[in-house]
C-alpha cells in the first residue's frame, strides 16, 4: 500500500510558433517632394463643422451654435447681406428650429446687434440725437417717478438716507429734482396726516360715531378705558347685544383708543422735551460752576525771591549754579517718568535721610504695632477662649 504516490504530470505539447510576417509600411520621407503633413493626409478625421458646402446644404434648424457662426463668417467674406440670409433662414426653418434659436442666447444677441446696426445706418445723425434725447428724458421721468414712489411713505430721516444712497449713482441735477419731488411728497403726506388728525380729533371730541343710542352709550363707557378693560367690557356686552352692534362698538372703541394713544404720546413727548431742556440747563450751570471753582481754586504761583550771592566767592557761586541746573534736569526726568540709575544729588540724599525715623519715631511705631496686636487678641478672645483656658 503506497501512502505517497507520484503524480503523473501532464506535459503540454509545445507548438511551434511561427513568426508573423510584418508588412513593410511605405513611410514617405520628410525630405521627399511628395511629402504631406499628417493633418492633410487624415481626411477621415476632418471636422464636419468646417465643411461649408455641407453646412449650406443642411437644414438651418439642425445647425448648432458653432456651425451657425462658421456660416455667418463665410457669408460675411462672400459679401452676402445679413438681412437676406436671415430671410432665407426664416423661410427654411421650421417651428422647432425657431424655438431652438430663441432659446439660444448667442444667436438672439447677434441678431439684435445686427438689427441695431442696420437701424442706425439707415437713420441720419440728427434723428439719432433726437431719439436719444427723448429716450433720456423718458428714462429720467421714469427714474424720478420711481424715486418719488420710494419716498412716498418715508419720514424725513429715511428720506435723507435714501437720497444719500442715490447720490452714489446719480448726478447733482437729478438729485436736486429728486429732492424737489421728495419735498412735494412730504408736503402731501403732512397735509394728509393733518387732515386725518383733525378728523380723529373732531370724532373723539364729539363722541357721536353712530346715531344708535346703544352704540353711543357703549362709546361713553369705552372712552376712558385701556385696551384690557375695553376687551373685558366687550366680552360682557356680547351676551346682551347682537354681533352687528358689537362690531360698531368695537370700531368706535378702536377710534377712541387711537385718539387716546395719540394724546398720551403727545404728552409724553412734551414731558421728555421739558426734561431734556432742564437737564441741558443744569449741565450748563454745572459746567460754569466747575470752571469758576477751578479758576478760584487754582493757587497763585509764588515767585521766588532773588538772592544776593555777591558776598560769596566765585567758586561757591559756580557750585551752587551747577547744583541748581542738576536739580532742574532731575525734575524734568521725574516729570518724563525716566528712571535715573545715577547717584542721587546731595539734596535728594539729605531729603531721604530726613524722612528716616529717629528714636522717637521708632518708639511711636512700636506702640502702634502693639495696639494693633491687642485689637486682634481682643477679637480672638471675644468668644471666651482665654476664659475657658484659664478655667481648665
Coordinates of C-alpha atoms in Angstrom, one line a residue:
X1 CA 0.0 0.0 0.0
X2 CA 1.5 3.3 -1.1
X3 CA 0.8 6.3 1.0
X4 CA 2.7 8.7 -1.0
X5 CA 2.4 8.0 -4.7
X6 CA 3.8 10.0 -7.6
X7 CA 1.6 12.2 -9.6
X8 CA 1.8 11.8 -13.3
X9 CA 2.4 15.4 -14.6
X10 CA 0.8 16.1 -17.9
X11 CA 3.2 18.0 -20.2
X12 CA 1.7 20.4 -22.6
X13 CA 2.6 19.9 -26.2
X14 CA 4.8 22.7 -27.3
X15 CA 3.5 24.0 -30.6
X16 CA 5.8 25.7 -33.0
X17 CA 5.1 29.5 -33.0
X18 CA 5.6 30.9 -36.4
X19 CA 6.8 34.5 -36.5
X20 CA 4.2 36.8 -38.1
X21 CA 5.4 38.5 -41.2
X22 CA 5.2 42.3 -40.7
X23 CA 4.3 44.1 -43.8
X24 CA 6.7 46.9 -44.7
X25 CA 5.0 50.2 -44.5
X26 CA 6.0 52.8 -47.1
X27 CA 6.7 55.8 -45.0
X28 CA 7.3 58.9 -47.1
X29 CA 10.4 60.8 -46.2
X30 CA 10.2 64.3 -44.8
X31 CA 12.7 65.5 -47.4
X32 CA 10.9 63.9 -50.4
X33 CA 9.0 66.1 -52.8
X34 CA 5.6 64.3 -52.4
X35 CA 5.6 64.7 -48.5
X36 CA 2.3 65.9 -46.9
X37 CA 1.8 66.6 -43.2
X38 CA -0.3 64.2 -41.2
X39 CA -3.2 66.7 -40.7
X40 CA -3.7 66.9 -44.5
X41 CA -3.5 63.1 -45.0
X42 CA -6.0 62.3 -42.3
X43 CA -9.1 63.0 -44.4
X44 CA -11.3 60.8 -42.2
X45 CA -10.6 63.0 -39.1
X46 CA -11.7 66.2 -40.7
X47 CA -14.1 68.3 -38.7
X48 CA -17.5 68.3 -40.4
X49 CA -18.3 71.7 -38.9
X50 CA -15.8 73.4 -41.3
X51 CA -17.2 71.8 -44.4
X52 CA -19.1 74.9 -45.6
X53 CA -20.8 73.2 -48.6
X54 CA -22.3 70.5 -46.3
X55 CA -23.3 73.2 -43.8
X56 CA -25.1 75.2 -46.6
X57 CA -26.9 72.0 -47.7
X58 CA -28.0 71.2 -44.1
X59 CA -31.3 72.4 -42.6
X60 CA -30.7 75.5 -40.5
X61 CA -32.8 74.1 -37.7
X62 CA -30.2 71.2 -37.3
X63 CA -27.2 73.5 -37.0
X64 CA -25.5 74.1 -33.7
X65 CA -24.1 77.4 -32.5
X66 CA -20.6 76.8 -33.8
X67 CA -21.8 75.8 -37.3
X68 CA -24.0 78.9 -37.4
X69 CA -21.1 81.1 -36.6
X70 CA -19.0 79.5 -39.3
X71 CA -21.8 80.1 -41.8
X72 CA -22.1 83.7 -40.8
X73 CA -18.4 84.4 -41.2
X74 CA -18.5 82.7 -44.6
X75 CA -21.4 84.9 -45.7
X76 CA -19.5 88.0 -44.5
X77 CA -16.5 87.0 -46.5
X78 CA -18.7 86.4 -49.6
X79 CA -20.4 89.8 -49.1
X80 CA -23.9 88.4 -48.6
X81 CA -26.2 90.7 -46.6
X82 CA -27.3 89.6 -43.2
X83 CA -30.9 90.6 -43.9
X84 CA -31.1 88.3 -47.0
X85 CA -29.5 85.4 -45.1
X86 CA -31.9 85.9 -42.2
X87 CA -34.9 85.9 -44.6
X88 CA -33.7 82.7 -46.2
X89 CA -33.2 81.1 -42.8
X90 CA -36.7 82.1 -41.7
X91 CA -38.3 80.7 -44.8
X92 CA -36.4 77.4 -44.5
X93 CA -36.7 76.9 -40.7
X94 CA -39.4 75.0 -39.0
X95 CA -41.2 75.7 -35.8
X96 CA -38.7 73.6 -33.8
X97 CA -35.8 75.4 -35.3
X98 CA -37.4 78.8 -34.3
X99 CA -37.7 77.6 -30.7
X100 CA -34.1 76.5 -30.6
X101 CA -32.9 79.8 -31.9
X102 CA -35.0 81.7 -29.4
X103 CA -33.6 79.5 -26.6
X104 CA -30.0 80.1 -27.7
X105 CA -28.9 83.4 -26.2
X106 CA -25.9 83.8 -28.5
X107 CA -28.0 83.8 -31.7
X108 CA -30.5 86.2 -30.2
X109 CA -27.8 88.7 -29.1
X110 CA -26.1 88.6 -32.5
X111 CA -29.4 89.2 -34.4
X112 CA -30.2 92.1 -32.1
X113 CA -26.8 93.7 -32.7
X114 CA -27.2 93.4 -36.5
X115 CA -30.7 94.9 -36.3
X116 CA -29.4 97.9 -34.3
X117 CA -26.6 98.5 -36.7
X118 CA -28.9 98.5 -39.7
X119 CA -31.3 100.9 -38.0
X120 CA -28.5 103.3 -37.1
X121 CA -27.1 103.1 -40.6
X122 CA -30.5 104.0 -42.2
X123 CA -31.2 107.0 -39.9
X124 CA -29.5 110.4 -40.0
X125 CA -27.3 111.6 -37.1
X126 CA -29.9 114.3 -36.2
X127 CA -32.7 111.8 -35.9
X128 CA -30.5 109.6 -33.8
X129 CA -29.7 112.5 -31.5
X130 CA -33.3 113.5 -31.1
X131 CA -34.3 109.9 -30.4
X132 CA -31.5 109.6 -27.8
X133 CA -32.6 112.8 -26.1
X134 CA -36.2 111.6 -26.0
X135 CA -35.1 108.3 -24.5
X136 CA -33.0 110.1 -21.9
X137 CA -36.0 112.3 -20.9
X138 CA -38.3 109.3 -20.6
X139 CA -35.7 107.4 -18.6
X140 CA -35.3 110.5 -16.3
X141 CA -39.1 110.8 -15.9
X142 CA -39.3 107.1 -15.0
X143 CA -36.5 107.3 -12.6
X144 CA -38.0 110.4 -10.9
X145 CA -41.3 108.6 -10.6
X146 CA -39.6 105.6 -9.1
X147 CA -37.8 107.8 -6.6
X148 CA -41.0 109.6 -5.8
X149 CA -42.8 106.3 -5.2
X150 CA -39.9 105.2 -2.9
X151 CA -40.1 108.4 -1.0
X152 CA -43.9 108.3 -0.6
X153 CA -44.2 106.5 2.7
X154 CA -40.9 107.7 4.3
X155 CA -40.3 110.2 7.1
X156 CA -37.6 112.9 6.9
X157 CA -34.8 110.8 8.3
X158 CA -35.4 107.8 5.9
X159 CA -35.8 110.3 3.0
X160 CA -32.4 111.8 3.7
X161 CA -30.9 108.3 4.0
X162 CA -32.3 107.2 0.6
X163 CA -31.1 110.4 -1.1
X164 CA -27.6 109.8 0.3
X165 CA -27.6 106.3 -1.2
X166 CA -28.8 107.7 -4.6
X167 CA -26.0 110.3 -4.6
X168 CA -23.6 107.5 -5.4
X169 CA -25.4 106.5 -8.6
X170 CA -26.9 109.8 -9.9
X171 CA -25.6 113.3 -10.6
X172 CA -26.4 116.5 -8.7
X173 CA -29.1 117.8 -11.1
X174 CA -31.0 114.5 -10.8
X175 CA -30.7 114.7 -7.0
X176 CA -31.9 118.2 -7.0
X177 CA -35.0 117.1 -8.9
X178 CA -35.4 114.2 -6.6
X179 CA -35.3 116.4 -3.5
X180 CA -37.9 118.7 -5.0
X181 CA -40.1 115.6 -5.7
X182 CA -39.5 114.4 -2.1
X183 CA -40.4 117.8 -0.7
X184 CA -43.7 117.7 -2.6
X185 CA -44.4 114.2 -1.4
X186 CA -43.5 115.2 2.1
X187 CA -45.9 118.2 2.0
X188 CA -48.6 115.9 0.6
X189 CA -48.1 113.4 3.3
X190 CA -48.1 116.1 6.0
X191 CA -51.3 117.6 4.7
X192 CA -52.9 114.1 4.6
X193 CA -51.8 113.4 8.2
X194 CA -53.1 116.8 9.4
X195 CA -56.5 116.0 7.8
X196 CA -56.6 112.6 9.4
X197 CA -55.6 114.0 12.8
X198 CA -58.3 116.8 12.6
X199 CA -60.9 114.2 11.6
X200 CA -60.0 111.9 14.5
X201 CA -59.9 114.8 17.0
X202 CA -63.3 116.0 15.9
X203 CA -64.7 112.5 16.1
X204 CA -63.1 111.9 19.5
X205 CA -64.4 115.3 20.8
X206 CA -67.9 114.8 19.6
X207 CA -68.1 111.1 20.7
X208 CA -71.1 110.5 18.4
X209 CA -69.7 108.0 16.0
X210 CA -73.1 106.4 15.3
X211 CA -76.7 107.6 15.6
X212 CA -77.7 104.5 17.6
X213 CA -78.0 105.4 21.3
X214 CA -76.8 102.0 22.4
X215 CA -73.6 102.5 20.5
X216 CA -73.3 106.0 21.9
X217 CA -73.7 104.6 25.5
X218 CA -71.0 101.9 24.8
X219 CA -68.7 104.6 23.4
X220 CA -69.1 106.7 26.5
X221 CA -68.3 103.6 28.6
X222 CA -65.2 102.8 26.5
X223 CA -63.9 106.4 26.4
X224 CA -61.6 106.3 29.4
X225 CA -60.7 102.6 29.4
X226 CA -57.4 101.0 28.4
X227 CA -57.2 98.1 25.9
X228 CA -57.6 95.3 28.5
X229 CA -60.6 96.9 30.2
X230 CA -62.1 97.6 26.8
X231 CA -61.9 93.9 25.8
X232 CA -63.3 92.9 29.1
X233 CA -66.4 95.2 28.7
X234 CA -67.0 94.0 25.2
X235 CA -67.0 90.3 26.3
X236 CA -69.5 91.2 29.0
X237 CA -71.7 93.1 26.5
X238 CA -71.6 90.1 24.0
X239 CA -74.4 88.4 25.9
X240 CA -76.7 91.4 25.9
X241 CA -76.3 92.8 22.3
X242 CA -76.1 91.3 18.8
X243 CA -72.9 91.0 16.7
X244 CA -73.6 94.0 14.4
X245 CA -73.9 96.4 17.4
X246 CA -70.8 95.0 19.0
X247 CA -68.9 95.3 15.7
X248 CA -69.9 99.0 15.6
X249 CA -68.9 99.4 19.2
X250 CA -65.5 97.8 18.5
X251 CA -64.9 100.3 15.7
X252 CA -65.9 103.1 18.0
X253 CA -63.6 101.8 20.7
X254 CA -60.7 101.5 18.3
X255 CA -61.1 105.1 17.2
X256 CA -61.3 106.2 20.8
X257 CA -58.2 104.2 21.6
X258 CA -56.2 105.7 18.7
X259 CA -57.2 109.2 19.8
X260 CA -56.2 108.4 23.5
X261 CA -52.9 106.9 22.4
X262 CA -52.1 109.9 20.2
X263 CA -52.8 112.3 23.2
X264 CA -50.7 110.2 25.5
X265 CA -47.8 110.1 23.0
X266 CA -48.0 113.9 22.6
X267 CA -48.0 114.4 26.4
X268 CA -45.0 112.0 26.8
X269 CA -43.1 113.8 24.1
X270 CA -43.8 117.2 25.7
X271 CA -42.6 115.8 29.1
X272 CA -39.4 114.4 27.6
X273 CA -38.6 117.6 25.8
X274 CA -39.1 119.6 29.1
X275 CA -36.8 117.1 30.9
X276 CA -34.1 117.4 28.2
X277 CA -34.2 121.2 28.4
X278 CA -34.0 121.1 32.2
X279 CA -31.0 118.6 32.0
X280 CA -29.3 120.8 29.4
X281 CA -29.7 123.9 31.6
X282 CA -28.4 122.0 34.7
X283 CA -25.4 120.7 32.8
X284 CA -24.6 124.2 31.5
X285 CA -24.8 125.6 35.0
X286 CA -22.7 122.8 36.5
X287 CA -20.0 123.4 33.8
X288 CA -20.0 127.1 34.6
X289 CA -19.7 126.5 38.3
X290 CA -16.9 123.9 37.8
X291 CA -15.0 126.3 35.6
X292 CA -15.4 129.1 38.1
X293 CA -14.4 126.9 41.1
X294 CA -11.4 125.6 39.2
X295 CA -10.3 129.1 38.4
X296 CA -10.8 130.2 42.0
X297 CA -9.1 127.1 43.5
X298 CA -6.0 127.5 41.4
X299 CA -3.3 128.8 43.8
X300 CA -1.3 131.7 42.8
X301 CA 2.2 130.8 41.9
X302 CA 4.7 132.1 44.5
X303 CA 7.6 133.9 43.0
X304 CA 11.0 133.1 44.4
X305 CA 12.9 135.9 45.9
X306 CA 16.1 137.0 44.2
X307 CA 19.1 136.0 46.3
X308 CA 22.2 138.1 46.5
X309 CA 25.3 136.0 46.1
X310 CA 27.7 138.9 45.8
X311 CA 29.2 138.2 49.2
X312 CA 30.1 134.6 48.2
X313 CA 33.3 133.6 46.5
X314 CA 33.2 132.8 42.7
X315 CA 33.9 129.1 43.4
X316 CA 30.8 128.8 45.7
X317 CA 28.7 130.6 43.1
X318 CA 29.7 128.2 40.4
X319 CA 29.0 125.2 42.6
X320 CA 25.5 126.5 43.5
X321 CA 24.7 127.3 39.9
X322 CA 25.8 123.8 38.8
X323 CA 23.7 122.2 41.6
X324 CA 20.6 124.3 40.6
X325 CA 21.0 123.1 36.9
X326 CA 21.3 119.5 38.0
X327 CA 18.1 119.8 40.2
X328 CA 16.2 121.2 37.2
X329 CA 17.4 118.3 35.0
X330 CA 16.3 115.8 37.7
X331 CA 12.9 117.4 38.0
X332 CA 12.4 117.2 34.2
X333 CA 13.4 113.5 34.2
X334 CA 10.9 112.8 37.0
X335 CA 8.2 114.5 35.1
X336 CA 9.0 112.5 32.0
X337 CA 8.9 109.2 34.0
X338 CA 12.5 108.3 33.4
X339 CA 14.4 106.1 35.9
X340 CA 17.8 107.5 36.7
X341 CA 20.5 105.0 37.7
X342 CA 22.9 107.7 38.6
X343 CA 23.9 108.6 42.1
X344 CA 21.4 110.9 43.8
X345 CA 22.0 114.5 44.3
X346 CA 23.1 115.8 47.7
X347 CA 19.7 117.5 48.2
X348 CA 17.9 114.3 47.4
X349 CA 20.1 112.3 49.8
X350 CA 19.5 114.8 52.5
X351 CA 15.8 114.7 52.0
X352 CA 15.9 110.9 52.2
X353 CA 17.8 111.0 55.4
X354 CA 15.4 113.5 56.8
X355 CA 12.5 111.1 56.1
X356 CA 14.1 108.2 58.1
X357 CA 12.5 107.9 61.6
X358 CA 14.7 108.7 64.6
X359 CA 14.5 107.1 68.1
X360 CA 11.2 108.8 69.0
X361 CA 9.6 107.8 65.7
X362 CA 10.7 104.2 66.1
X363 CA 9.1 104.1 69.6
X364 CA 5.9 105.5 68.2
X365 CA 5.8 102.8 65.5
X366 CA 6.3 100.1 68.1
X367 CA 3.4 101.4 70.2
X368 CA 1.1 101.4 67.1
X369 CA 2.0 97.8 66.3
X370 CA 1.4 96.8 69.9
X371 CA -2.1 98.4 69.8
X372 CA -2.9 96.6 66.6
X373 CA -1.9 93.3 68.1
X374 CA -4.0 93.9 71.2
X375 CA -7.0 94.6 69.0
X376 CA -6.6 91.3 67.2
X377 CA -6.3 89.5 70.6
X378 CA -9.5 91.1 71.8
X379 CA -11.3 90.0 68.7
X380 CA -9.9 86.4 69.2
X381 CA -10.9 86.3 72.8
X382 CA -14.4 87.6 72.2
X383 CA -15.7 84.1 72.1
X384 CA -14.3 83.4 75.6
X385 CA -11.2 81.3 74.6
X386 CA -9.0 82.8 77.3
X387 CA -11.7 82.3 80.0
X388 CA -12.1 78.6 79.1
X389 CA -8.4 78.2 79.0
X390 CA -7.9 79.6 82.5
X391 CA -10.7 77.5 84.0
X392 CA -9.2 74.3 82.7

